[in-house]
XYZ file of C-alpha atoms in Angstrom:
154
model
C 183.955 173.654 258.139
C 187.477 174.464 258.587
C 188.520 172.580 256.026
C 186.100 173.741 253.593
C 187.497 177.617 254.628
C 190.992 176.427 253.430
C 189.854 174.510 250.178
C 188.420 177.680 249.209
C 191.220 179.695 250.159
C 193.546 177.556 248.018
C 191.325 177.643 245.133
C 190.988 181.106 245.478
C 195.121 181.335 245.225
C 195.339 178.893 242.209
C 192.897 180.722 239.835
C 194.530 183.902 240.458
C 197.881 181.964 239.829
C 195.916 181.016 237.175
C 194.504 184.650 235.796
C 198.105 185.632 236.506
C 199.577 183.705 234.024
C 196.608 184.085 231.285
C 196.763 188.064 231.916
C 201.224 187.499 231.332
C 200.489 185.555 228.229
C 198.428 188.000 227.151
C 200.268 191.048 227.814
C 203.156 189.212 226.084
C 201.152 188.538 222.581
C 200.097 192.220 222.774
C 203.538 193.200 222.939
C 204.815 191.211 220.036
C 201.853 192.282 217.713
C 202.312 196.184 218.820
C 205.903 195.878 216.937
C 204.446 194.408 214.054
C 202.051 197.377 213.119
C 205.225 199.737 212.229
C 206.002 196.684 209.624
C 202.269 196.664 208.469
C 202.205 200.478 208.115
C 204.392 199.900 205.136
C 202.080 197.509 203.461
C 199.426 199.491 204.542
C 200.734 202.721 202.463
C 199.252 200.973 199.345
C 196.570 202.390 197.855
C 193.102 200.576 197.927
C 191.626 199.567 195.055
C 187.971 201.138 194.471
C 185.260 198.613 194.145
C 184.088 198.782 190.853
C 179.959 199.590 190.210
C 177.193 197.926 189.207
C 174.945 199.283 186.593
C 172.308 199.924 189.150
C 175.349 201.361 191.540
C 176.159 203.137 188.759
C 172.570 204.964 187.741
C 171.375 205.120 191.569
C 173.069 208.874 191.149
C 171.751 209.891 188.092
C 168.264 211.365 187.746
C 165.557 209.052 187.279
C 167.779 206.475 188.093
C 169.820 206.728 184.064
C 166.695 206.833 182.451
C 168.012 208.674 179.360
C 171.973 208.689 179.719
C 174.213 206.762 178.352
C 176.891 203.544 180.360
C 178.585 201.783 178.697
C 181.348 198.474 180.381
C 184.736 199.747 180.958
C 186.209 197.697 178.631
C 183.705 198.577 175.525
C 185.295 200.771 172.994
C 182.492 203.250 170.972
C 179.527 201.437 172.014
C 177.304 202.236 174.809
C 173.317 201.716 176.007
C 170.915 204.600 176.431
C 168.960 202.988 179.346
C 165.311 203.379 178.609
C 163.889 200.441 181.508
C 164.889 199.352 184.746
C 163.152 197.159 187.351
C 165.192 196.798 190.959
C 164.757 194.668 192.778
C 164.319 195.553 196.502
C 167.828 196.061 197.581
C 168.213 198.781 194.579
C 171.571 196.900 193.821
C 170.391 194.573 191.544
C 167.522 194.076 188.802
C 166.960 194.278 185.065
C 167.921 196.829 182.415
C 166.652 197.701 178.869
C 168.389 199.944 176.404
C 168.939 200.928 173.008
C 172.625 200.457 171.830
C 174.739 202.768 170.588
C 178.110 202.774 168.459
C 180.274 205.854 167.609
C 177.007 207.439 169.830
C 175.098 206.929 167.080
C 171.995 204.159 167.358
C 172.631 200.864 166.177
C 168.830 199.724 166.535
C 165.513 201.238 166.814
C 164.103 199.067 169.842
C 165.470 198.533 173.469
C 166.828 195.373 174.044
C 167.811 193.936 177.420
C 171.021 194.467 178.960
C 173.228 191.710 179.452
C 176.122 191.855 182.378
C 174.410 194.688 184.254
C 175.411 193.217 187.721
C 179.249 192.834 186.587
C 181.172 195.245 188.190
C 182.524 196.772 185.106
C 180.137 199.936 184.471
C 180.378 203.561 183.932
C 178.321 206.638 182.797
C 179.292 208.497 179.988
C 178.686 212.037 180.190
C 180.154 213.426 176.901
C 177.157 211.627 174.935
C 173.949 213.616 174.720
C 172.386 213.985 178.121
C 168.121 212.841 178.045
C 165.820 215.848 175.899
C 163.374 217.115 178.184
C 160.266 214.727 177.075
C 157.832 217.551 178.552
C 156.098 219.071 175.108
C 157.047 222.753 174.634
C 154.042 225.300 174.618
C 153.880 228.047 172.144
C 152.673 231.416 172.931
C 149.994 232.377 170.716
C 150.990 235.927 169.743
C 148.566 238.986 169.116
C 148.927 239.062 165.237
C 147.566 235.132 165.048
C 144.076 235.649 165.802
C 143.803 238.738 163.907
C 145.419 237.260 161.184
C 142.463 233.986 161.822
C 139.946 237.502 162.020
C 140.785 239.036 158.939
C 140.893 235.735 156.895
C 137.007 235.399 158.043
């Protein structure tokens, strides 16, 4: 039993010899990588470079999710789509797009066609092209003179 008492005892003294020299190693490879952060703070002063949008990142913003406004790719000169269709997908980060094309913000064709490249990260809105018409019909007040004018005729 005795010796069982002092087997434990030097166990005991090896594995905190042990934890000793883990918790030294330790300390030491913490103390070499806390000088190294005033190097990285330099290549940290960089600016990051923004992550560039999706069309469906792009027209998550926009009312009715673009329906109406104009994106065109980044690297497209003068020619843009007028999204008219757009099924997601569940995550609402990717999916399919219709629109009708447009050069010099004029249209080039008369029926939507489906967007090609809409989950590159290369798109943008454009907000200097004409923004959606209202597609609600406008009401006209009948005035006071129109019926009498109807009453008279009669």
């Amino acid at each position: 039993m005795a010796t069982a008492l002092a087997n434990r005892a030097a166990q005991n003294q090896t594995t905190g010899l042990l934890r000793l020299s883990f918790n030294f190693f330790r300390n030491l490879s913490t103390a070499t990588s806390t000088e190294s952060p005033g190097a990285s703070s330099t290549a940290s002063k960089k600016p990051k470079r923004k992550k560039k949008k999706n069309l469906f990142e792009v027209a998550q913003f926009l009312p009715n999710w673009g329906l109406g406004y104009h994106m065109a790719k980044t690297h497209w000169t003068d020619v843009s789509y007028q999204i008219t269709k757009i099924n997601l997908y569940k995550d609402g980060r990717h999916g399919k797009a219709w629109g009708v094309v447009h050069k010099d913000g004029a249209p080039a064709a008369d029926a939507p066609k489906k967007i090609s490249g809409v989950h590159k990260r290369c798109w943008r809105y454009i907000p200097h092209l004409s923004k959606p018409r209202d597609t609600a019909p406008t009401l006209m007040k009948p005035t006071e003179n129109a019926p009498k004018a109807e009453s008279e005729l009669a």
